[in-house]
Coordinates of C-alpha atoms in Angstrom, one line a residue:
M21 CA -0.1 0.1 0.2
G22 CA 1.6 3.1 -0.9
E23 CA 1.6 6.5 1.5
P24 CA -1.4 8.0 3.6
R25 CA -1.8 11.1 1.2
G26 CA -2.1 13.1 4.4
A27 CA 2.0 11.9 4.6
V28 CA 2.6 12.6 1.1
A29 CA 1.4 15.9 1.0
A30 CA 3.6 16.9 4.4
R31 CA 6.8 14.9 2.7
A32 CA 6.9 17.1 -0.8
A33 CA 6.2 20.2 1.5
A34 CA 9.4 19.8 2.9
I35 CA 11.2 18.7 0.2
V36 CA 9.8 22.0 -1.5
L37 CA 10.8 24.5 1.2
G38 CA 14.5 22.1 1.8
A39 CA 14.6 22.9 -2.4
G40 CA 13.7 26.8 -1.9
A41 CA 16.0 27.1 1.1
C42 CA 19.1 25.6 -0.8
Y43 CA 18.2 27.6 -4.1
C44 CA 18.5 30.5 -1.7
L45 CA 21.9 29.4 -0.9
W46 CA 22.7 28.6 -4.9
R47 CA 21.9 32.1 -6.0
L48 CA 23.8 33.7 -3.5
A49 CA 26.8 31.4 -4.1
A50 CA 26.6 32.2 -7.0
G51 CA 26.7 35.4 -7.2
G52 CA 22.5 36.4 -8.7
R53 CA 24.2 36.1 -11.8
Q54 CA 22.9 34.0 -14.7
R55 CA 25.9 33.3 -18.2
P56 CA 24.2 35.4 -20.9
R57 CA 23.5 32.9 -24.1
P58 CA 24.8 33.2 -27.8
A59 CA 22.7 34.6 -30.2
G60 CA 21.4 31.9 -32.6
G61 CA 23.8 32.4 -35.1
A62 CA 26.7 32.9 -33.2
A63 CA 29.6 31.3 -32.9
R64 CA 30.4 29.2 -28.9
G65 CA 33.3 31.1 -27.0
P66 CA 34.2 31.4 -23.5
P67 CA 32.0 33.0 -21.7
P68 CA 32.2 37.0 -21.2
A69 CA 33.8 38.0 -18.3
D70 CA 31.6 39.1 -15.4
N71 CA 33.0 42.2 -13.3
S72 CA 29.7 43.0 -12.0
P73 CA 28.8 42.8 -8.2
P74 CA 27.2 40.3 -6.8
V75 CA 23.6 40.4 -5.0
S76 CA 23.6 42.0 -1.6
T77 CA 21.9 39.5 1.2
H78 CA 20.4 42.6 2.4
T79 CA 17.7 41.4 -0.9
M80 CA 16.7 38.3 0.9
D81 CA 13.3 38.9 2.3
A82 CA 12.3 37.1 5.6
D83 CA 10.2 34.2 3.7
A84 CA 13.9 33.3 2.8
L85 CA 16.0 33.9 5.6
Q86 CA 13.0 31.1 7.5
K87 CA 13.6 28.5 4.4
L88 CA 17.2 29.1 5.5
I89 CA 16.8 28.3 9.6
Y90 CA 14.7 25.4 8.7
L91 CA 17.5 23.9 6.5
L92 CA 19.7 24.6 9.5
H93 CA 17.8 23.5 12.1
A94 CA 16.7 19.5 9.7
T95 CA 19.8 18.9 7.6
D96 CA 22.5 16.8 9.3
D97 CA 25.1 17.7 6.3
P98 CA 27.4 19.3 7.6
L99 CA 28.7 21.2 3.7
I100 CA 25.2 22.7 3.5
Q101 CA 24.8 23.2 7.5
E102 CA 28.3 25.4 6.9
Q103 CA 26.7 27.0 3.3
A104 CA 23.7 28.2 5.4
L105 CA 25.2 29.5 8.4
I106 CA 27.9 31.8 6.0
T107 CA 24.8 33.0 4.0
L108 CA 22.9 33.7 7.6
G109 CA 26.0 35.2 8.8
N110 CA 26.7 37.8 5.4
S111 CA 22.7 39.0 6.1
A112 CA 23.2 39.9 9.6
A113 CA 25.3 42.5 8.0
F114 CA 22.6 44.9 7.4
S115 CA 20.8 45.7 11.2
V116 CA 17.3 44.7 9.3
N117 CA 17.9 41.3 8.8
Q118 CA 19.9 41.3 12.6
D119 CA 16.2 41.2 13.8
I120 CA 14.9 39.2 11.4
I121 CA 16.7 36.6 11.8
R122 CA 15.3 36.8 16.0
N123 CA 12.1 37.3 15.8
L124 CA 12.5 34.0 13.4
G125 CA 13.9 31.8 17.0
G126 CA 17.9 32.0 14.2
L127 CA 19.8 32.5 17.6
S128 CA 18.7 29.1 19.1
V129 CA 19.9 27.7 15.5
I130 CA 22.6 28.9 15.2
G131 CA 24.0 28.6 18.1
G132 CA 23.4 25.0 18.8
M133 CA 25.6 24.9 16.3
L134 CA 28.5 25.6 18.7
S135 CA 27.9 22.2 19.8
D136 CA 28.6 20.5 16.4
C137 CA 31.6 18.3 15.9
V138 CA 32.5 19.0 12.6
P139 CA 35.0 22.2 13.6
K140 CA 34.2 24.6 10.0
V141 CA 30.7 24.1 11.5
K142 CA 31.3 25.6 14.2
E143 CA 33.5 28.3 12.9
K144 CA 31.1 29.8 11.0
A145 CA 28.3 29.4 13.7
L146 CA 30.8 31.6 15.2
N147 CA 31.0 34.0 13.1
A148 CA 27.0 34.4 12.2
L149 CA 27.0 35.1 16.4
N150 CA 29.6 37.4 15.5
N151 CA 27.4 39.3 13.1
L152 CA 24.3 39.2 14.9
S153 CA 25.9 40.3 18.2
M154 CA 26.2 43.8 16.9
N155 CA 22.0 43.8 17.9
I156 CA 21.7 44.6 22.1
K157 CA 18.6 42.1 21.7
N158 CA 21.0 39.5 19.9
Q159 CA 24.2 39.9 22.7
E160 CA 20.3 39.4 25.3
E161 CA 20.1 36.0 23.2
I162 CA 24.0 35.4 22.4
Q163 CA 25.1 35.8 26.1
V164 CA 23.7 31.8 27.4
Y165 CA 26.2 30.4 24.2
I166 CA 29.2 32.6 26.3
T167 CA 30.6 29.8 28.4
Q168 CA 30.1 28.0 25.1
V169 CA 32.0 29.8 23.1
C170 CA 35.0 30.1 25.4
G171 CA 35.3 26.7 25.7
N172 CA 35.2 26.2 21.9
I173 CA 38.5 28.7 22.0
E174 CA 40.8 26.9 25.0
S175 CA 39.6 23.3 23.1
A176 CA 40.5 24.4 19.2
P177 CA 44.2 24.6 18.1
L178 CA 46.2 27.5 18.6
N179 CA 45.5 30.4 15.9
S180 CA 43.4 28.2 14.4
D181 CA 40.1 30.1 12.6
L182 CA 37.8 28.1 14.5
Q183 CA 39.5 30.2 18.0
L184 CA 40.0 33.1 16.4
A185 CA 36.0 33.2 15.8
G186 CA 35.5 32.7 19.3
L187 CA 37.7 35.2 19.8
R188 CA 36.5 38.0 17.3
L189 CA 32.3 36.9 19.5
L190 CA 33.7 37.5 22.7
T191 CA 34.9 41.4 21.5
N192 CA 31.2 42.2 20.9
M193 CA 29.7 40.4 23.5
S194 CA 33.1 41.8 25.9
V195 CA 32.0 45.9 25.1
T196 CA 29.8 46.8 27.3
S197 CA 30.3 45.1 30.9
N198 CA 26.8 43.0 30.7
Y199 CA 28.8 40.2 30.5
H200 CA 31.9 40.1 31.9
P201 CA 31.5 37.5 34.9
K202 CA 30.8 34.9 32.0
M203 CA 34.5 35.6 30.8
I204 CA 35.9 35.3 34.4
S205 CA 36.8 31.4 34.1
S206 CA 38.3 31.7 30.7
I207 CA 40.7 34.6 31.7
P208 CA 44.5 32.3 32.2
C209 CA 42.9 30.9 28.9
L210 CA 43.1 34.6 27.2
L211 CA 46.2 35.0 28.9
H212 CA 47.5 31.8 28.2
L213 CA 47.0 33.0 24.5
L214 CA 48.7 35.9 24.2
S215 CA 52.1 34.8 25.5
E216 CA 51.7 32.1 23.0
G217 CA 49.3 32.8 19.8
T218 CA 50.8 34.8 16.4
E219 CA 50.3 38.2 16.3
R220 CA 47.0 37.8 14.7
T221 CA 45.8 35.8 18.1
Q222 CA 46.9 38.5 20.5
I223 CA 45.1 41.4 18.9
Q224 CA 42.3 39.9 19.6
V225 CA 42.5 38.5 23.1
L226 CA 44.0 42.4 23.7
K227 CA 40.7 44.0 22.1
V228 CA 38.8 41.2 24.7
L229 CA 41.0 42.0 27.7
V230 CA 41.3 45.4 26.6
N231 CA 37.5 45.6 27.1
L232 CA 37.0 43.0 30.5
S233 CA 39.9 45.9 32.1
A234 CA 37.9 48.6 31.9
N235 CA 35.5 47.3 34.4
P236 CA 36.3 47.9 38.0
A237 CA 34.1 44.9 39.0
M238 CA 37.1 42.3 36.8
T239 CA 40.5 44.1 37.6
R240 CA 41.5 41.6 40.3
H241 CA 40.7 38.9 38.5
L242 CA 42.9 40.2 35.5
L243 CA 45.4 41.3 38.2
R244 CA 45.6 37.8 40.0
G245 CA 46.3 36.1 35.8
Q246 CA 50.0 35.8 34.8
V247 CA 51.4 36.4 31.4
P248 CA 55.7 35.8 31.4
T249 CA 55.4 37.9 28.2
L250 CA 53.7 41.0 29.3
L251 CA 56.6 42.6 29.6
L252 CA 57.9 41.6 26.6
L253 CA 55.3 42.7 24.8
L254 CA 56.3 45.9 25.7
D255 CA 58.7 46.7 23.9
N256 CA 60.1 49.5 20.4
C257 CA 59.9 46.4 18.7
T258 CA 56.7 45.8 18.9
N259 CA 54.0 45.5 16.2
R260 CA 52.0 48.8 17.0
D261 CA 48.4 47.7 17.2
I262 CA 49.7 44.9 19.2
L263 CA 52.3 46.9 22.0
L264 CA 49.9 50.1 21.5
R265 CA 46.1 47.9 23.2
A266 CA 49.4 46.6 25.7
L267 CA 49.5 49.3 27.2
V268 CA 45.8 50.1 27.1
F269 CA 44.6 47.2 28.4
A270 CA 47.7 48.4 31.7
A271 CA 46.6 52.1 32.0
N272 CA 42.9 50.3 33.0
L273 CA 44.4 48.4 35.5
K274 CA 46.9 50.9 37.3
K275 CA 43.9 53.2 36.8
N276 CA 41.8 50.7 38.9
V277 CA 44.1 49.8 41.2
N278 CA 44.8 53.4 42.0
N279 CA 40.7 53.8 42.5
R280 CA 40.5 51.0 44.7
D281 CA 40.0 51.3 48.4
G282 CA 42.4 50.2 51.3
T283 CA 41.7 46.7 51.5
M284 CA 44.5 45.1 49.2
D285 CA 43.6 41.2 47.8
R286 CA 46.9 39.0 48.0
Y287 CA 49.0 38.5 44.4
S288 CA 51.7 35.4 44.0
E289 CA 55.0 37.7 42.2
S290 CA 54.6 35.6 39.3
S291 CA 50.8 37.5 38.6
I292 CA 50.7 40.8 36.6
F293 CA 50.1 43.0 40.2
F294 CA 53.5 41.9 40.7
T295 CA 54.1 42.9 36.9
L296 CA 52.6 45.8 37.5
C297 CA 52.4 47.8 40.4
G298 CA 55.2 46.1 42.3
D299 CA 58.3 47.5 42.2
S300 CA 59.4 46.5 39.3
T301 CA 61.8 48.1 37.7
A302 CA 62.0 45.8 34.0
F303 CA 58.9 47.3 33.4
A304 CA 59.6 51.1 34.7
Q305 CA 62.4 51.0 32.3
K306 CA 60.3 49.4 29.2
L307 CA 58.4 52.5 29.9
A308 CA 60.9 54.5 30.1
S309 CA 62.3 53.8 26.7
L310 CA 58.6 53.2 24.9
L311 CA 58.9 57.0 25.9
H312 CA 60.8 57.7 22.1
H313 CA 58.7 56.1 20.2
P314 CA 56.9 56.8 17.3
D315 CA 53.4 56.8 17.9
A316 CA 51.2 59.2 19.3
E317 CA 49.0 57.5 20.7
V318 CA 51.9 54.7 22.8
K319 CA 53.3 57.3 23.6
E320 CA 50.4 59.2 24.9
Q321 CA 49.1 55.3 26.4
V322 CA 53.0 55.7 28.6
V323 CA 52.9 58.8 29.7
R324 CA 49.2 57.7 31.0
I325 CA 50.2 54.6 33.4
L326 CA 53.5 57.2 34.3
T327 CA 51.2 59.4 36.1
Q328 CA 49.5 57.5 37.9

């Protein structure tokens, strides 16, 4: 006996819905372009170059976004998941789509991909959430994944695209102090990456650390940390973007320490506190040398530290 008519109709509806989303993916991946066909009597040669810009994902309507979210939720194919996440992430670059995706329940579907065992899927999910986190209302929902994001950063291969994607999302989520407490347990990992990572990783880590250090409530947690290479970063030969952010990080912490009341926490001699606030001749010498740095912003941060 054949399937009941209702089951057949449901299966057909699912296929059409999936096909519609796949078509959206194909059009967006291809830039919505079609090669012109040769005229009836024209000789067939190589296709002409197409230099027209790709169709913007801003043109996707709520129906197309809903189909993509459904497809992402329904499929187990990592290649389809990856492409769906890329498309959703690109569309989330536009503020109107950020609201639509949230209202369609897309944040929880994308967040669910952080548990996927395929690194590329997790990476693309983090990238999509990063774009979506530019929206304050979206941050309120994305914050439930911060602990998981921190776990992905810690377990990812050092300097990998997956690790960097997680750090970029943490950067956005740490711009305000609302979600800083959720990141406290990851401070040792961040400081380890600052010591061991490449310049690209160090810059991204420092963006997070600068955001955290601007919050006085995070001061003691950061000062307890250990970064054996911190003084090595404070050098005239260091990449300017790394050096400047390392100085801002140090200046923020010094300011917060000076603004605290008389009660002092206990810190180990290998802690950031002893490097920045103890009787550190090496730190003073580094700052004196940096006063001759050619970059005005670098010198400004050095003066800021010295005058606190």
